[in-house]
Amino acid sequence: MSVKNTLLKKIAESREKTDKEKKFSGTLMDYVELVEADPSIVKTAHQRLNDALTEHGSYVMPDSDPRKFKIFDGENIKIHKYFEGEFFGMEKVLAKVMNFLDSAAHRGEESRQVLLFMGPVGAGKSALTEHIKKALEGKKYYHLKGDPHRGEPLQLIPRRLRPDFEKALGVKIEGDISPVARHKLLNDLGGKYENFEVEESSFSQRARRGVGVVPPMDANSQDVSVLVGSVDISKLDKYAEDDPRALSLNGAFNVGNRGIVELVEVFKNEIEFLHTIITATQEKRVPSPGKSDMLHFDGVIIAHCNEAEWNRFQSEHTNEAILDRIVKVSVPYCLELNQEMKIYEKMLSKSDFKHHIAPHTLKVASMFSVMSRLKPSAKCDPLTKMKIYNGEEVLEKGRVKKVDIKDLREEAKHEGMDGISTRFVTKSIDHALSNSEKAIVTPISVMDSLTKMVKEQITDEAFKKTCLELLQKTVRDEYLKILETEIAKAFVTAYEEQAQSLFNSYLDNAEAYVTRAKVKDKVTKEERLPDEDFMKSIEENIGIAGSAKDGFRGDVTAYMFAKMRRGDKVDYKAYEPLREAIETYLINSVKSFARIVTKSKSRDKEQQEKYSEMVTTMCKDYGYTPESAEEILAFAANNLWRDS
């Protein structure tokens, strides 16, 4: 079957399926029967949105996730599945959003407030808003037929009868019908509200059903009709100015009734334009165009803005009424290295680039972006701070550096609200991809691309200098360390096995030393004293010497046996100081040969064989291609081991 015929068949099947899904259509009394059978179909906008987000499920971050204790200090962080795979390093932000909606869904004060996302450019405010709006797409709801305001059908019930209906149906009835619906009720139906027709629709941003969006407007083009609709001038020759039939209820608050109204870059608008928010929140009423009464509004108002605009707006004391109706959620840049990398991985997965991304490329870009956002601290340098924020253990003189992540955050509460944006880095990666001749991108090409963009696009000279120092010194030196280790590892045959063997041997000797016992040879079964020379050869790689050895060996032994008692996995990676000591020992054992082979321009047969093996290992075990491995090794030859 041809593609054309297959496509036509699928279209026909889709249309047939849609036709079979018959939507509800009946009178108010028919709708009341539906509500009696299932009261949950009557929801406020906040309840509906909260249900749409939570129906995907949630869970508490498990204890097995190292981030729980290293990043969140053991706090029970709730993860909502709807946001998984889309947003990274935003757990605290998402928790505040969901707390807001949960309170609003229970008709708390938040149900009469604007949810405002405030943060720097490219931090994800718009993306978060779009994802939240998307949750409503296709969700069904019932409304009055022919009513442009799409009001809740139960609003037809007279106020004197509402207590009886609320008790009988187990629901709460709020608000009044629109002027258009009222005119139809009184003039077409003779006041017989029970005969008013009700229909079923679904939320759709494209069709402007339940999702209204207000873009920022300049002072000259601002018109409140964008928010509340207008009087249709073309109908004034037929209807009086106060006739509801002359109304065009197509403003954002009309469209977004029962759903969401998004205010894009809200404070770019003049303050007069925003006065509608005052009644839309606390009173749940918005002005009607023309001379009709105010309209009931039930919707979630989500706004977003940048920090400069927020600061300017809140500095004006005349804006107090609106400020009192806002729940601000700060949306900072990501400060976790691993989570920042996931952001770029997601963005690249959505592009059409088919290039090979060499190992550490996104890590290098992420190190730069994260460190540019960090505030200086007397407790540690930016690189160490970045690693602590990433949940890594930083060593100092053979011990884990004791810097409390809470203290670092406490002294820099504004951290993450400025620096290099995710968008800036993404564009740099795109430029590196576009300029690649071999369809490969490496840390080297990304650093070059970032440097070029910093020089061309950052106008603040002090910040430009900081960024260039990060790229040309801090990030570059850290990458050279990573590269040196990786090349040396590629020379070690069966690296993991050798490291584990060294670990087992060291642990046996350290345990015997601490307990003043002897070590039993596993082959000969002979007992001997702990091998002091062997333990020293491991320990000296992280600066353990003299009397410090006793404390280190005691720490290692206690730590390992505590893990074994808990049933945790015990291997050479279990204790960070010992892992580094073992890896450094192994790497140093082949580093001399590695630097000779890498730097040599004319290799002998043995060197060439070893070089080829190294390239093969880099491709097979570390994810390089032959082309990217060659580029990395050429860079290493010119920049590593300069003193050799």
PDB file of C-alpha atoms in Angstrom, residues 256-382:
ATOM      1  CA  GLY A 256      -9.790  31.654  29.652  1.00  0.00           C
ATOM      2  CA  ASN A 257     -12.893  31.370  31.840  1.00  0.00           C
ATOM      3  CA  ARG A 258     -13.003  27.890  33.437  1.00  0.00           C
ATOM      4  CA  GLY A 259      -9.358  27.376  32.385  1.00  0.00           C
ATOM      5  CA  ILE A 260      -6.136  29.399  32.222  1.00  0.00           C
ATOM      6  CA  VAL A 261      -5.195  32.970  31.380  1.00  0.00           C
ATOM      7  CA  GLU A 262      -1.491  33.513  30.671  1.00  0.00           C
ATOM      8  CA  LEU A 263       0.001  36.999  30.959  1.00  0.00           C
ATOM      9  CA  VAL A 264       3.257  36.973  28.983  1.00  0.00           C
ATOM     10  CA  GLU A 265       5.994  39.300  30.322  1.00  0.00           C
ATOM     11  CA  VAL A 266       3.230  40.871  32.367  1.00  0.00           C
ATOM     12  CA  PHE A 267       5.027  43.982  33.645  1.00  0.00           C
ATOM     13  CA  LYS A 268       6.001  45.157  30.197  1.00  0.00           C
ATOM     14  CA  ASN A 269       2.423  46.455  30.065  1.00  0.00           C
ATOM     15  CA  GLU A 270       1.304  49.769  31.517  1.00  0.00           C
ATOM     16  CA  ILE A 271      -0.151  49.526  35.024  1.00  0.00           C
ATOM     17  CA  GLU A 272      -3.571  50.759  33.871  1.00  0.00           C
ATOM     18  CA  PHE A 273      -3.806  47.758  31.569  1.00  0.00           C
ATOM     19  CA  LEU A 274      -3.430  45.420  34.552  1.00  0.00           C
ATOM     20  CA  HIS A 275      -6.184  46.827  36.759  1.00  0.00           C
ATOM     21  CA  THR A 276      -8.514  44.051  35.604  1.00  0.00           C
ATOM     22  CA  ILE A 277      -6.389  41.638  37.660  1.00  0.00           C
ATOM     23  CA  ILE A 278      -7.598  43.305  40.862  1.00  0.00           C
ATOM     24  CA  THR A 279     -11.213  42.187  40.501  1.00  0.00           C
ATOM     25  CA  ALA A 280     -10.436  39.013  38.529  1.00  0.00           C
ATOM     26  CA  THR A 281      -8.591  37.599  41.530  1.00  0.00           C
ATOM     27  CA  GLN A 282     -10.253  38.598  44.796  1.00  0.00           C
ATOM     28  CA  GLU A 283     -13.771  39.171  43.514  1.00  0.00           C
ATOM     29  CA  LYS A 284     -13.617  36.682  40.633  1.00  0.00           C
ATOM     30  CA  ARG A 285     -15.311  39.241  38.401  1.00  0.00           C
ATOM     31  CA  VAL A 286     -14.089  41.084  35.318  1.00  0.00           C
ATOM     32  CA  PRO A 287     -15.566  44.148  33.611  1.00  0.00           C
ATOM     33  CA  SER A 288     -17.976  43.537  30.791  1.00  0.00           C
ATOM     34  CA  PRO A 289     -17.606  45.645  27.657  1.00  0.00           C
ATOM     35  CA  GLY A 290     -20.400  48.107  27.073  1.00  0.00           C
ATOM     36  CA  LYS A 291     -22.887  48.781  29.852  1.00  0.00           C
ATOM     37  CA  SER A 292     -23.532  45.265  31.139  1.00  0.00           C
ATOM     38  CA  ASP A 293     -22.836  44.044  34.654  1.00  0.00           C
ATOM     39  CA  MET A 294     -19.456  42.517  35.552  1.00  0.00           C
ATOM     40  CA  LEU A 295     -18.817  38.933  34.459  1.00  0.00           C
ATOM     41  CA  HIS A 296     -18.019  36.060  36.790  1.00  0.00           C
ATOM     42  CA  PHE A 297     -14.499  34.756  36.109  1.00  0.00           C
ATOM     43  CA  ASP A 298     -13.192  31.397  37.269  1.00  0.00           C
ATOM     44  CA  GLY A 299      -9.712  30.822  35.938  1.00  0.00           C
ATOM     45  CA  VAL A 300      -6.092  30.221  36.839  1.00  0.00           C
ATOM     46  CA  ILE A 301      -4.045  33.331  36.098  1.00  0.00           C
ATOM     47  CA  ILE A 302      -0.389  32.559  35.356  1.00  0.00           C
ATOM     48  CA  ALA A 303       2.011  35.408  34.657  1.00  0.00           C
ATOM     49  CA  HIS A 304       5.757  35.587  34.125  1.00  0.00           C
ATOM     50  CA  CYS A 305       8.366  38.321  34.056  1.00  0.00           C
ATOM     51  CA  ASN A 306      12.069  39.059  34.394  1.00  0.00           C
ATOM     52  CA  GLU A 307      13.606  40.257  37.640  1.00  0.00           C
ATOM     53  CA  ALA A 308      14.348  43.819  36.498  1.00  0.00           C
ATOM     54  CA  GLU A 309      10.693  44.360  35.577  1.00  0.00           C
ATOM     55  CA  TRP A 310       9.542  42.831  38.861  1.00  0.00           C
ATOM     56  CA  ASN A 311      11.861  45.070  40.887  1.00  0.00           C
ATOM     57  CA  ARG A 312      10.681  48.137  39.012  1.00  0.00           C
ATOM     58  CA  PHE A 313       7.016  47.207  39.462  1.00  0.00           C
ATOM     59  CA  GLN A 314       7.203  46.453  43.175  1.00  0.00           C
ATOM     60  CA  SER A 315       9.177  49.622  43.875  1.00  0.00           C
ATOM     61  CA  GLU A 316       6.095  51.682  42.979  1.00  0.00           C
ATOM     62  CA  HIS A 317       3.924  51.946  46.095  1.00  0.00           C
ATOM     63  CA  THR A 318       0.875  52.670  43.904  1.00  0.00           C
ATOM     64  CA  ASN A 319       0.999  49.053  42.712  1.00  0.00           C
ATOM     65  CA  GLU A 320       0.261  47.637  46.161  1.00  0.00           C
ATOM     66  CA  ALA A 321      -3.215  46.389  45.241  1.00  0.00           C
ATOM     67  CA  ILE A 322      -1.867  44.152  42.482  1.00  0.00           C
ATOM     68  CA  LEU A 323       1.213  43.095  44.465  1.00  0.00           C
ATOM     69  CA  ASP A 324      -1.072  41.882  47.258  1.00  0.00           C
ATOM     70  CA  ARG A 325      -2.764  39.583  44.759  1.00  0.00           C
ATOM     71  CA  ILE A 326       0.404  37.871  43.542  1.00  0.00           C
ATOM     72  CA  VAL A 327       2.128  34.673  44.652  1.00  0.00           C
ATOM     73  CA  LYS A 328       5.678  34.986  43.323  1.00  0.00           C
ATOM     74  CA  VAL A 329       7.676  31.858  42.527  1.00  0.00           C
ATOM     75  CA  SER A 330      11.310  32.528  41.682  1.00  0.00           C
ATOM     76  CA  VAL A 331      12.585  30.450  38.756  1.00  0.00           C
ATOM     77  CA  PRO A 332      16.396  30.598  38.902  1.00  0.00           C
ATOM     78  CA  TYR A 333      18.910  29.057  36.565  1.00  0.00           C
ATOM     79  CA  CYS A 334      19.930  25.475  37.294  1.00  0.00           C
ATOM     80  CA  LEU A 335      22.950  25.229  39.619  1.00  0.00           C
ATOM     81  CA  GLU A 336      23.420  21.438  39.464  1.00  0.00           C
ATOM     82  CA  LEU A 337      25.964  20.385  36.867  1.00  0.00           C
ATOM     83  CA  ASN A 338      24.394  16.999  36.100  1.00  0.00           C
ATOM     84  CA  GLN A 339      20.914  18.505  35.793  1.00  0.00           C
ATOM     85  CA  GLU A 340      22.203  21.302  33.542  1.00  0.00           C
ATOM     86  CA  MET A 341      23.693  18.665  31.232  1.00  0.00           C
ATOM     87  CA  LYS A 342      20.284  16.974  30.989  1.00  0.00           C
ATOM     88  CA  ILE A 343      18.770  20.255  29.795  1.00  0.00           C
ATOM     89  CA  TYR A 344      21.157  20.379  26.819  1.00  0.00           C
ATOM     90  CA  GLU A 345      20.661  16.680  26.110  1.00  0.00           C
ATOM     91  CA  LYS A 346      16.909  17.295  25.921  1.00  0.00           C
ATOM     92  CA  MET A 347      17.322  20.293  23.634  1.00  0.00           C
ATOM     93  CA  LEU A 348      19.674  18.432  21.303  1.00  0.00           C
ATOM     94  CA  SER A 349      17.283  15.471  21.165  1.00  0.00           C
ATOM     95  CA  LYS A 350      14.611  17.808  19.786  1.00  0.00           C
ATOM     96  CA  SER A 351      16.880  19.193  17.044  1.00  0.00           C
ATOM     97  CA  ASP A 352      17.662  17.654  13.656  1.00  0.00           C
ATOM     98  CA  PHE A 353      21.423  17.591  14.223  1.00  0.00           C
ATOM     99  CA  LYS A 354      22.887  14.114  13.661  1.00  0.00           C
ATOM    100  CA  HIS A 355      26.417  14.975  14.726  1.00  0.00           C
ATOM    101  CA  HIS A 356      28.531  12.924  17.098  1.00  0.00           C
ATOM    102  CA  ILE A 357      28.800  14.667  20.465  1.00  0.00           C
ATOM    103  CA  ALA A 358      32.118  13.634  22.014  1.00  0.00           C
ATOM    104  CA  PRO A 359      32.237  12.689  25.712  1.00  0.00           C
ATOM    105  CA  HIS A 360      32.480  15.611  28.168  1.00  0.00           C
ATOM    106  CA  THR A 361      31.302  18.131  25.537  1.00  0.00           C
ATOM    107  CA  LEU A 362      28.062  18.971  27.313  1.00  0.00           C
ATOM    108  CA  LYS A 363      29.824  18.743  30.683  1.00  0.00           C
ATOM    109  CA  VAL A 364      32.303  21.426  29.635  1.00  0.00           C
ATOM    110  CA  ALA A 365      29.476  23.693  28.421  1.00  0.00           C
ATOM    111  CA  SER A 366      27.510  23.058  31.617  1.00  0.00           C
ATOM    112  CA  MET A 367      30.503  23.754  33.871  1.00  0.00           C
ATOM    113  CA  PHE A 368      30.825  27.160  32.248  1.00  0.00           C
ATOM    114  CA  SER A 369      27.134  28.060  32.509  1.00  0.00           C
ATOM    115  CA  VAL A 370      26.781  26.881  36.127  1.00  0.00           C
ATOM    116  CA  MET A 371      29.947  28.584  37.402  1.00  0.00           C
ATOM    117  CA  SER A 372      28.945  31.851  35.702  1.00  0.00           C
ATOM    118  CA  ARG A 373      25.837  31.846  37.928  1.00  0.00           C
ATOM    119  CA  LEU A 374      27.605  31.233  41.243  1.00  0.00           C
ATOM    120  CA  LYS A 375      28.311  33.965  43.769  1.00  0.00           C
ATOM    121  CA  PRO A 376      31.868  34.227  45.179  1.00  0.00           C
ATOM    122  CA  SER A 377      32.386  32.573  48.563  1.00  0.00           C
ATOM    123  CA  ALA A 378      35.190  32.794  51.099  1.00  0.00           C
ATOM    124  CA  LYS A 379      34.583  29.133  51.935  1.00  0.00           C
ATOM    125  CA  CYS A 380      35.620  27.732  48.542  1.00  0.00           C
ATOM    126  CA  ASP A 381      36.477  28.574  44.930  1.00  0.00           C
ATOM    127  CA  PRO A 382      33.836  28.465  42.128  1.00  0.00           C
TER     128      PRO A 382
END
